[in-house]
PDB file of C-alpha atoms in Angstrom:
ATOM      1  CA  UNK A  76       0.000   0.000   0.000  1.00 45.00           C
ATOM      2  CA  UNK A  77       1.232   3.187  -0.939  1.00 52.00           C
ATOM      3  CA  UNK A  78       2.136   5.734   1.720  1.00 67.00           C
ATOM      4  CA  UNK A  79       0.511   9.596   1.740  1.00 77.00           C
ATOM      5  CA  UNK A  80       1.701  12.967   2.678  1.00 76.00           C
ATOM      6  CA  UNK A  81       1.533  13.556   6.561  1.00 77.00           C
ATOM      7  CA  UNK A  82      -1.578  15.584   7.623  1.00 71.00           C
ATOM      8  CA  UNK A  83      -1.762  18.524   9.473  1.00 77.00           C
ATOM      9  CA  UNK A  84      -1.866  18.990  13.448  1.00 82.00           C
ATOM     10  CA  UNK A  85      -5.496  18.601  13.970  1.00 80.00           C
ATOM     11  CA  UNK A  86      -8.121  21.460  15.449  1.00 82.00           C
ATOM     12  CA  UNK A  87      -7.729  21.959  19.315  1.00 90.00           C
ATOM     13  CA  UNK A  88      -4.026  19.629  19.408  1.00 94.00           C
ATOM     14  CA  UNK A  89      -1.809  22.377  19.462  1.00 94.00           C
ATOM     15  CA  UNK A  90      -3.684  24.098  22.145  1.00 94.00           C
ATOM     16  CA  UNK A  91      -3.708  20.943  24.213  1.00 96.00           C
ATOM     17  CA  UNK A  92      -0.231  20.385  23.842  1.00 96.00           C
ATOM     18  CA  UNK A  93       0.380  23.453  25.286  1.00 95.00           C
ATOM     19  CA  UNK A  94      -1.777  23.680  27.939  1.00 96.00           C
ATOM     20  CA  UNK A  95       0.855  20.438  29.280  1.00 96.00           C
ATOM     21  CA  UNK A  96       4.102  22.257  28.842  1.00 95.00           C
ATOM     22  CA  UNK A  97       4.674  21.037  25.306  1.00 96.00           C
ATOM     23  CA  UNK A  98       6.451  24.461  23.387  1.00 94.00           C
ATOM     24  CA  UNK A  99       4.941  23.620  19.677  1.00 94.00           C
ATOM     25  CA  UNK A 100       6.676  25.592  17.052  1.00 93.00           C
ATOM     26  CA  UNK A 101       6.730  23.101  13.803  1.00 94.00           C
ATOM     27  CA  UNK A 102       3.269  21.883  13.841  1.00 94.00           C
ATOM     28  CA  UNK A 103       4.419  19.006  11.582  1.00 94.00           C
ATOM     29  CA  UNK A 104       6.546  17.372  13.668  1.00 96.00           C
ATOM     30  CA  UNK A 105       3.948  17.483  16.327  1.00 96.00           C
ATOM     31  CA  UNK A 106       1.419  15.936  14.091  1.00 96.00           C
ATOM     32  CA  UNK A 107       4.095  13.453  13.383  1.00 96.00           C
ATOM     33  CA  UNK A 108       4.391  12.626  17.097  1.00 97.00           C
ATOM     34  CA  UNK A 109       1.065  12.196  16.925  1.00 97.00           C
ATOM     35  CA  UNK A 110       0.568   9.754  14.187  1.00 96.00           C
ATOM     36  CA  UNK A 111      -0.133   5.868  14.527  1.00 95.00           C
ATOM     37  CA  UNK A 112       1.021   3.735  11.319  1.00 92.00           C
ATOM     38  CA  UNK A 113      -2.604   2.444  10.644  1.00 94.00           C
ATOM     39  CA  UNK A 114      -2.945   5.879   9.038  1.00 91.00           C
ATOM     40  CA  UNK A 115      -1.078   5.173   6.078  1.00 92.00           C
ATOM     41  CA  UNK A 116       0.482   8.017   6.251  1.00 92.00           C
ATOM     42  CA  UNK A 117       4.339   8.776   4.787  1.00 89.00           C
ATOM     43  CA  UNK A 118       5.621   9.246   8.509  1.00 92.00           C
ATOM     44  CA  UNK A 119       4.564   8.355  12.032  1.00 95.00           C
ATOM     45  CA  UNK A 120       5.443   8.447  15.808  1.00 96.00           C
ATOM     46  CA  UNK A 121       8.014   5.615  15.421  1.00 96.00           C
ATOM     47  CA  UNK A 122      11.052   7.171  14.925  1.00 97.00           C
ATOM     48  CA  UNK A 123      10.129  10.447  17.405  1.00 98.00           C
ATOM     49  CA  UNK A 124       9.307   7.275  20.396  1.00 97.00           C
ATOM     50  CA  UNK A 125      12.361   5.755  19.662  1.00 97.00           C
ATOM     51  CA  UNK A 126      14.337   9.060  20.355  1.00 98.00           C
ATOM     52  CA  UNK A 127      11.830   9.959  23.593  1.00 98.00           C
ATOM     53  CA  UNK A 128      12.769   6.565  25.373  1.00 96.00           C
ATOM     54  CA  UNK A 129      16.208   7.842  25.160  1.00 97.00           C
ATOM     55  CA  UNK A 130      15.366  11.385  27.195  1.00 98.00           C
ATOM     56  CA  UNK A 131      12.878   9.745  28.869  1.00 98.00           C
ATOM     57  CA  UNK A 132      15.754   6.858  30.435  1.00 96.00           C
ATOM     58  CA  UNK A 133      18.310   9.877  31.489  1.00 97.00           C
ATOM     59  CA  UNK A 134      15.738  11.782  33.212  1.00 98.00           C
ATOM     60  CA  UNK A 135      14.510   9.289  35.208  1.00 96.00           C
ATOM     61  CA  UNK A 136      17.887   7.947  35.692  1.00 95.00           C
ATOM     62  CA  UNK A 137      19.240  11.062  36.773  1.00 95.00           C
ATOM     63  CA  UNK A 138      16.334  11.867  39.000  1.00 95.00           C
ATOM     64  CA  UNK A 139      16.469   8.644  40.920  1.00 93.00           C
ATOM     65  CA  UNK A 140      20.363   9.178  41.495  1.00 92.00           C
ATOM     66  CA  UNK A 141      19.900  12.448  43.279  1.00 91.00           C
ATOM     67  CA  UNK A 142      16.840  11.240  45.220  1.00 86.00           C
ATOM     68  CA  UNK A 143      18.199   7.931  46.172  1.00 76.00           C
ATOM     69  CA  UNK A 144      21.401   6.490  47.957  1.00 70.00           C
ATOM     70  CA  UNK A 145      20.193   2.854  47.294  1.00 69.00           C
ATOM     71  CA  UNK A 146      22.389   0.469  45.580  1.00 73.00           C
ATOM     72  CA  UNK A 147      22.226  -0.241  41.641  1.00 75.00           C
ATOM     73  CA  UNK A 148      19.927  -2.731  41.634  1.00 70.00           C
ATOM     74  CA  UNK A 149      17.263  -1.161  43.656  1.00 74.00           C
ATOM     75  CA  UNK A 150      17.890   2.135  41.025  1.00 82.00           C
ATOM     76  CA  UNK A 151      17.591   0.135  38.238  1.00 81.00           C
ATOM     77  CA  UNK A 152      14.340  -2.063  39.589  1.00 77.00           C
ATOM     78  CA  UNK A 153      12.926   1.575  39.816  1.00 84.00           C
ATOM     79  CA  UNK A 154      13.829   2.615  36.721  1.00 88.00           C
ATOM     80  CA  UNK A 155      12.689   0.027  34.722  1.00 83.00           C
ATOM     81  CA  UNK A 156       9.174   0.810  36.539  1.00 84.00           C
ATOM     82  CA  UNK A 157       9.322   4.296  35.542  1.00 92.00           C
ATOM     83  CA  UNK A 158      10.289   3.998  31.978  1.00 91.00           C
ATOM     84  CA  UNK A 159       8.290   1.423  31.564  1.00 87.00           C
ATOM     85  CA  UNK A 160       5.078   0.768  28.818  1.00 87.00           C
ATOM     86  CA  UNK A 161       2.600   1.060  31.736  1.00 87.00           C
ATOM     87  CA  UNK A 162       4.312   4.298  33.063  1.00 91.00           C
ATOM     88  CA  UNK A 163       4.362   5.834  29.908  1.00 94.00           C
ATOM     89  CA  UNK A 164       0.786   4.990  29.487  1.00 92.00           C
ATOM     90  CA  UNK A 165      -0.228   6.666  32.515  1.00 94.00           C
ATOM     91  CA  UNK A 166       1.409   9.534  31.840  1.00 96.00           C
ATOM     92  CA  UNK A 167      -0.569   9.742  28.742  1.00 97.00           C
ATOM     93  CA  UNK A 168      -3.776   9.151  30.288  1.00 96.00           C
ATOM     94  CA  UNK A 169      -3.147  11.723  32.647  1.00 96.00           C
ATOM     95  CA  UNK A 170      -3.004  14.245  30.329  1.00 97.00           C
ATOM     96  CA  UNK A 171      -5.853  12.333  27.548  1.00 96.00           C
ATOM     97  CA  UNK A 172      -3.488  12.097  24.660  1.00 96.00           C
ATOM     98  CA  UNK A 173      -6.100   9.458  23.706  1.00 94.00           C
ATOM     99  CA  UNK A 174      -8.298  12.567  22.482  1.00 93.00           C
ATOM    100  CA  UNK A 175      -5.469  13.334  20.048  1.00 95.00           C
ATOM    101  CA  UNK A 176      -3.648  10.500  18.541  1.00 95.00           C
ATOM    102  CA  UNK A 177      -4.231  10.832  14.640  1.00 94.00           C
ATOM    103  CA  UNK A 178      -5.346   6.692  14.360  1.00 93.00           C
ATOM    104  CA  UNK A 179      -6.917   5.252  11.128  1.00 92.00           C
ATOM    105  CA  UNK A 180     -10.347   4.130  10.530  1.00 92.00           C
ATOM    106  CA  UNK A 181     -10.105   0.696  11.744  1.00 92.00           C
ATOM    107  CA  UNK A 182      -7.258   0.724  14.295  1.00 91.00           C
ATOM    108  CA  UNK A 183      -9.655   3.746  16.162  1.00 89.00           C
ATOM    109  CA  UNK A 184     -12.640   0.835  15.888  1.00 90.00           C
ATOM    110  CA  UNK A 185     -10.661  -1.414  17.322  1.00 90.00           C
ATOM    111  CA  UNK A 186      -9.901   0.707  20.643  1.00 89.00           C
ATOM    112  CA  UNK A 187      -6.317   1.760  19.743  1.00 90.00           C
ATOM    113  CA  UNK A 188      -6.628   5.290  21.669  1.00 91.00           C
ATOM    114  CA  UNK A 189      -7.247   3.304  24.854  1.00 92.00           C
ATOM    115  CA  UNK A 190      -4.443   0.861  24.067  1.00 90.00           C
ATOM    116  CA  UNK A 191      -1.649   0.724  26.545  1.00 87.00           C
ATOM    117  CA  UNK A 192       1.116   0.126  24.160  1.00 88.00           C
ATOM    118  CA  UNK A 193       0.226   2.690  21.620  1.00 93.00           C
ATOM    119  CA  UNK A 194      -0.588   5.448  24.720  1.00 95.00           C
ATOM    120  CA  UNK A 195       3.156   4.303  25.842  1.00 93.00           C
ATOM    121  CA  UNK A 196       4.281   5.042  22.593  1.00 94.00           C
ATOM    122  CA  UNK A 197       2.653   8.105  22.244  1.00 97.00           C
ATOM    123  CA  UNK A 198       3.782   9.706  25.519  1.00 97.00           C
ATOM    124  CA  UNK A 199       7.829   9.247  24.179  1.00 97.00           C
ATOM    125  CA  UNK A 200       6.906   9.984  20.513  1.00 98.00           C
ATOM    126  CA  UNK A 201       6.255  13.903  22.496  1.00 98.00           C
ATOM    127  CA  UNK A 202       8.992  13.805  24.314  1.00 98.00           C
ATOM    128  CA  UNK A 203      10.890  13.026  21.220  1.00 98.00           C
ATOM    129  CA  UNK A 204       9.157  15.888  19.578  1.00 98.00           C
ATOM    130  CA  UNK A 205       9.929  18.223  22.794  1.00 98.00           C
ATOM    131  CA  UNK A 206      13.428  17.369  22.671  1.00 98.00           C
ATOM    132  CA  UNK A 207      14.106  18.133  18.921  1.00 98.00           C
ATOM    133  CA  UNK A 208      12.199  21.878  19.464  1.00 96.00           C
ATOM    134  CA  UNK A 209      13.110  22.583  23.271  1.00 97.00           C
ATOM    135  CA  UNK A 210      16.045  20.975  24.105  1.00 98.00           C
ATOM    136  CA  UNK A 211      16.879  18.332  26.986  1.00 98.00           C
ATOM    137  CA  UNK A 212      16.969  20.788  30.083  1.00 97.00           C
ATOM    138  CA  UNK A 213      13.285  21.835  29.052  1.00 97.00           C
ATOM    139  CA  UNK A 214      11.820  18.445  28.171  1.00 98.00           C
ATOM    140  CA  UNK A 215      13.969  17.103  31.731  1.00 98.00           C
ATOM    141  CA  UNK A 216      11.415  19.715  33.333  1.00 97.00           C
ATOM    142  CA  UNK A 217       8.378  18.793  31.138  1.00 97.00           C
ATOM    143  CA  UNK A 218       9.182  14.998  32.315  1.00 98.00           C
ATOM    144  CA  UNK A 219       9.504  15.740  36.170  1.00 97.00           C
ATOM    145  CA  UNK A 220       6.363  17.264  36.143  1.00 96.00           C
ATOM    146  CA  UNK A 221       4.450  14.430  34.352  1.00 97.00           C
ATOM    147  CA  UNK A 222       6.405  12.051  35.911  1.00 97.00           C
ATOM    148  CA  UNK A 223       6.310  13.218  39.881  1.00 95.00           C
ATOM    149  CA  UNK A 224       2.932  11.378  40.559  1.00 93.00           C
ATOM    150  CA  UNK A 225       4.697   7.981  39.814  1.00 92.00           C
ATOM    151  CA  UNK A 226       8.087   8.918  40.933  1.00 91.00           C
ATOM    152  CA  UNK A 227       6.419   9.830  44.632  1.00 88.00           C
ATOM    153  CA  UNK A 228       4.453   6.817  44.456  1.00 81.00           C
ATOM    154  CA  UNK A 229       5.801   2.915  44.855  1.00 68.00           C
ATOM    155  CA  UNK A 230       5.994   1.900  41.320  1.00 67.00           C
ATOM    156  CA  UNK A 231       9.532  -0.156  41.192  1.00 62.00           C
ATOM    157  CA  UNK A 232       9.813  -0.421  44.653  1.00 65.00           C
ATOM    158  CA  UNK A 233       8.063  -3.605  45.983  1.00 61.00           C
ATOM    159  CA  UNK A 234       9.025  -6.066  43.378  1.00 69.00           C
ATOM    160  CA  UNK A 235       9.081  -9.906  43.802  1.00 77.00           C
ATOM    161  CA  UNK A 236      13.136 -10.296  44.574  1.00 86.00           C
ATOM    162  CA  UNK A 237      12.647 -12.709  41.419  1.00 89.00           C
ATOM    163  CA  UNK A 238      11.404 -10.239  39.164  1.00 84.00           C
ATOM    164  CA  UNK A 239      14.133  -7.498  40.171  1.00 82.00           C
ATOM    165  CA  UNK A 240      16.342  -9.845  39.519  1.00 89.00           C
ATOM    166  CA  UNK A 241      15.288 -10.653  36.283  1.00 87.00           C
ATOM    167  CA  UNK A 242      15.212  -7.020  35.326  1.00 81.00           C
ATOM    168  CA  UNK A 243      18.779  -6.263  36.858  1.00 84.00           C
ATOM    169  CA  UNK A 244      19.889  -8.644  34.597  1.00 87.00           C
ATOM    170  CA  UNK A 245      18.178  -7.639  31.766  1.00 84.00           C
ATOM    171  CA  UNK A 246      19.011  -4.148  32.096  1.00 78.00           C
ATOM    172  CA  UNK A 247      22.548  -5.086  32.377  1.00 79.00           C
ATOM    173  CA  UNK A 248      22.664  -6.989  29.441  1.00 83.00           C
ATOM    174  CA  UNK A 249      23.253 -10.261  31.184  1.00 89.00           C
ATOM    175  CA  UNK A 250      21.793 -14.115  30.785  1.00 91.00           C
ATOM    176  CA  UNK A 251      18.731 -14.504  32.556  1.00 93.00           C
ATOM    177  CA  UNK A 252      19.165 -15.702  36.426  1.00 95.00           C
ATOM    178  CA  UNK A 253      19.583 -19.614  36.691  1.00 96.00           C
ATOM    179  CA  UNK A 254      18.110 -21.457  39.586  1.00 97.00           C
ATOM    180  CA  UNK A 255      19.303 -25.024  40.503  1.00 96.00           C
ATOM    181  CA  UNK A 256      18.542 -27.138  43.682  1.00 96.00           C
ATOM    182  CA  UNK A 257      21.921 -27.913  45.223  1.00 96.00           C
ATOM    183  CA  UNK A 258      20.355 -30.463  48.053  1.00 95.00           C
ATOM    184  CA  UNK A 259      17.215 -31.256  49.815  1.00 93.00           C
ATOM    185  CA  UNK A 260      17.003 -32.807  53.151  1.00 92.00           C
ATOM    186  CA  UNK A 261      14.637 -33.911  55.872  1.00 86.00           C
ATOM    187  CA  UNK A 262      11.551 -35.644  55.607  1.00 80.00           C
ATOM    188  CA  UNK A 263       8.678 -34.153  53.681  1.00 74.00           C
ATOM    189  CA  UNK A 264       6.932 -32.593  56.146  1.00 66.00           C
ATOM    190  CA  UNK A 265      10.181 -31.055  57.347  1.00 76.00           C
ATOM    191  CA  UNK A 266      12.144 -30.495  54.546  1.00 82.00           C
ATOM    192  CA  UNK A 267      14.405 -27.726  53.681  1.00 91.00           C
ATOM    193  CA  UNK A 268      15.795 -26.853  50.355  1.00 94.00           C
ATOM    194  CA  UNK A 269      18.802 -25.071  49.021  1.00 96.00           C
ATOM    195  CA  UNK A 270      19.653 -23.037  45.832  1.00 97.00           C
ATOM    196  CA  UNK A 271      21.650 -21.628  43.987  1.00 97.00           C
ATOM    197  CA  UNK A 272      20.768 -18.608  41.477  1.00 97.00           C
ATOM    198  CA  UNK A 273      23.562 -17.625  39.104  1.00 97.00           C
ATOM    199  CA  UNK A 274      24.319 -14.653  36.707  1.00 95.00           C
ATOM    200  CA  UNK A 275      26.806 -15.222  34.409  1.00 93.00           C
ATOM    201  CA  UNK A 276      30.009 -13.664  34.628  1.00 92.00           C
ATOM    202  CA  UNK A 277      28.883 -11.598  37.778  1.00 93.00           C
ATOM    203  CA  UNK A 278      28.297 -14.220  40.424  1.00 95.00           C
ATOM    204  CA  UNK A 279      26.003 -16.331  42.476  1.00 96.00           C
ATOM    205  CA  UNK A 280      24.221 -16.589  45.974  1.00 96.00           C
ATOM    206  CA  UNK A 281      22.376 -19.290  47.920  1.00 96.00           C
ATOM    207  CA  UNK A 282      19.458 -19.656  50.341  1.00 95.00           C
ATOM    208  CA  UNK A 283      18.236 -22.229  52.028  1.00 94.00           C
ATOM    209  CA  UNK A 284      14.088 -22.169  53.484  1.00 90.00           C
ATOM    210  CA  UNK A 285      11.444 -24.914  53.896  1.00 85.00           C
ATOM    211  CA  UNK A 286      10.115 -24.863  50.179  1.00 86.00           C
ATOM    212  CA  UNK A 287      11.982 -25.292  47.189  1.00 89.00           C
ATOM    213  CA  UNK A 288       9.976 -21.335  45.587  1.00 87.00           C
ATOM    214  CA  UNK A 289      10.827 -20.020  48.995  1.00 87.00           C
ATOM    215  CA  UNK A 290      14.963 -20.580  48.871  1.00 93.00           C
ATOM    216  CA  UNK A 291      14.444 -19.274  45.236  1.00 94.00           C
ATOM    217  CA  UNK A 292      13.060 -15.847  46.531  1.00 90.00           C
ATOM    218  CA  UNK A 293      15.566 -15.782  49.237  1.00 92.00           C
ATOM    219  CA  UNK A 294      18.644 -16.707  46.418  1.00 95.00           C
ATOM    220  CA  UNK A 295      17.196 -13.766  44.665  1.00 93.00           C
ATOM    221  CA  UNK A 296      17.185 -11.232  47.143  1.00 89.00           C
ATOM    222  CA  UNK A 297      20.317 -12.622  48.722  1.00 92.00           C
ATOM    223  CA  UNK A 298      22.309 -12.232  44.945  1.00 94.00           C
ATOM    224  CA  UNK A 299      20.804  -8.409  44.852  1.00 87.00           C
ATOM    225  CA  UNK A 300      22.271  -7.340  47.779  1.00 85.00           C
ATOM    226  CA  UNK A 301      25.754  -8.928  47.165  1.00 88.00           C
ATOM    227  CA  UNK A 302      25.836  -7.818  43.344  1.00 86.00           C
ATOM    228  CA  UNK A 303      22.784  -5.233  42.377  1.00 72.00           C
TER     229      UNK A 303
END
């Protein structure tokens, strides 16, 4: 299918925009930031989110360093939470991009506005566009405002030991976390287990409890506080 000429900024966008700290300047790049690929159209929000994500990761990064004298991995579990899809998506909601994202015919039948991932991908596809016409100190202060509901709030900071694990590792471009069962004594309904968790090339840590999903969790937690 052929592609067609980007479309204008539609009526009441560039108002909206600014009403939430967005400084619009070229309306064409904001009605690119704007634009879904079910439209058709020559250019859409892809290229804008991909840049946002970027800002979006040092802001947050940098804000949770001077807030927080935690270790890495506690940092990083939060920072996964706060750049993640879901945050992104609230962000969005919170200020109803959903009213503005230029969809086509079908993908706006379908319930694409309300869509998490395309809300996500919205929210950095602006602060993309805020970057390129602002700068980074400006769309830094855009973010911290958005951003201070979730940032004040617990997102990243009760996670299963597993699952910050998991994302440690995954933000640190390592393996995934492998469990084994080292031993298991006592009778069954006294039993304890023991095992190890391992990250390649950074280390491993051990925990023994009474169920094999408990000494997991405790591995977990134990390997975070040695290494994360």
């Amino acid at each position: 299918m052929s592609s067609k000429p980007l479309g204008k900024l539609e009526r009441g966008a560039n108002s909206w925009l600014q009403k939430h700290g967005f400084a619009v300047k070229d309306e064409t790049l904001w009605a690119e930031a704007l634009t879904h690929g079910s439209t058709g159209e020559d250019r859409d929000y892809q290229r804008l989110e991909f840049l946002g994500d970027r800002v979006l990761g040092l802001t947050i990064a940098h804000w949770l360093f001077e807030q927080n004298r935690g270790q890495e991995g506690a940092l990083a579990q939060r920072l996964n939470a706060l750049v993640s899809k879901t945050a992104c998506a609230t962000a969005a909601r919170e200020i109803s991009a959903s009213k503005h994202i230029r969809l086509g015919k079908q993908a706006r039948d379908d319930g694409a506005a309300e869509s998490e991932n395309v809300l996500g991908d919205i929210m950095e596809s602006l602060l993309g566009a805020s970057f390129i016409e602002s700068g980074f100190d400006a769309t830094e202060a855009l973010i911290r405002n958005l951003w201070a509901p979730q940032v004040d709030g617990t997102a990243g900071k009760n996670k299963h030991p597993k699952s910050a694990l998991q994302e440690w590792a995954a933000g640190n471009q390592r393996r995934p976390p492998r469990y084994s069962l080292i031993d298991r004594s006592g009778p069954d309904h006294k039993a304890s287990f023991t095992v190890r968790v391992e990250v390649h090339n950074v280390g491993e840590a051990e925990a023994t409890a009474s169920s094999k999903q408990d000494a997991e969790t405790n591995a977990a937690k134990n390997f975070m506080e040695r290494f994360g």
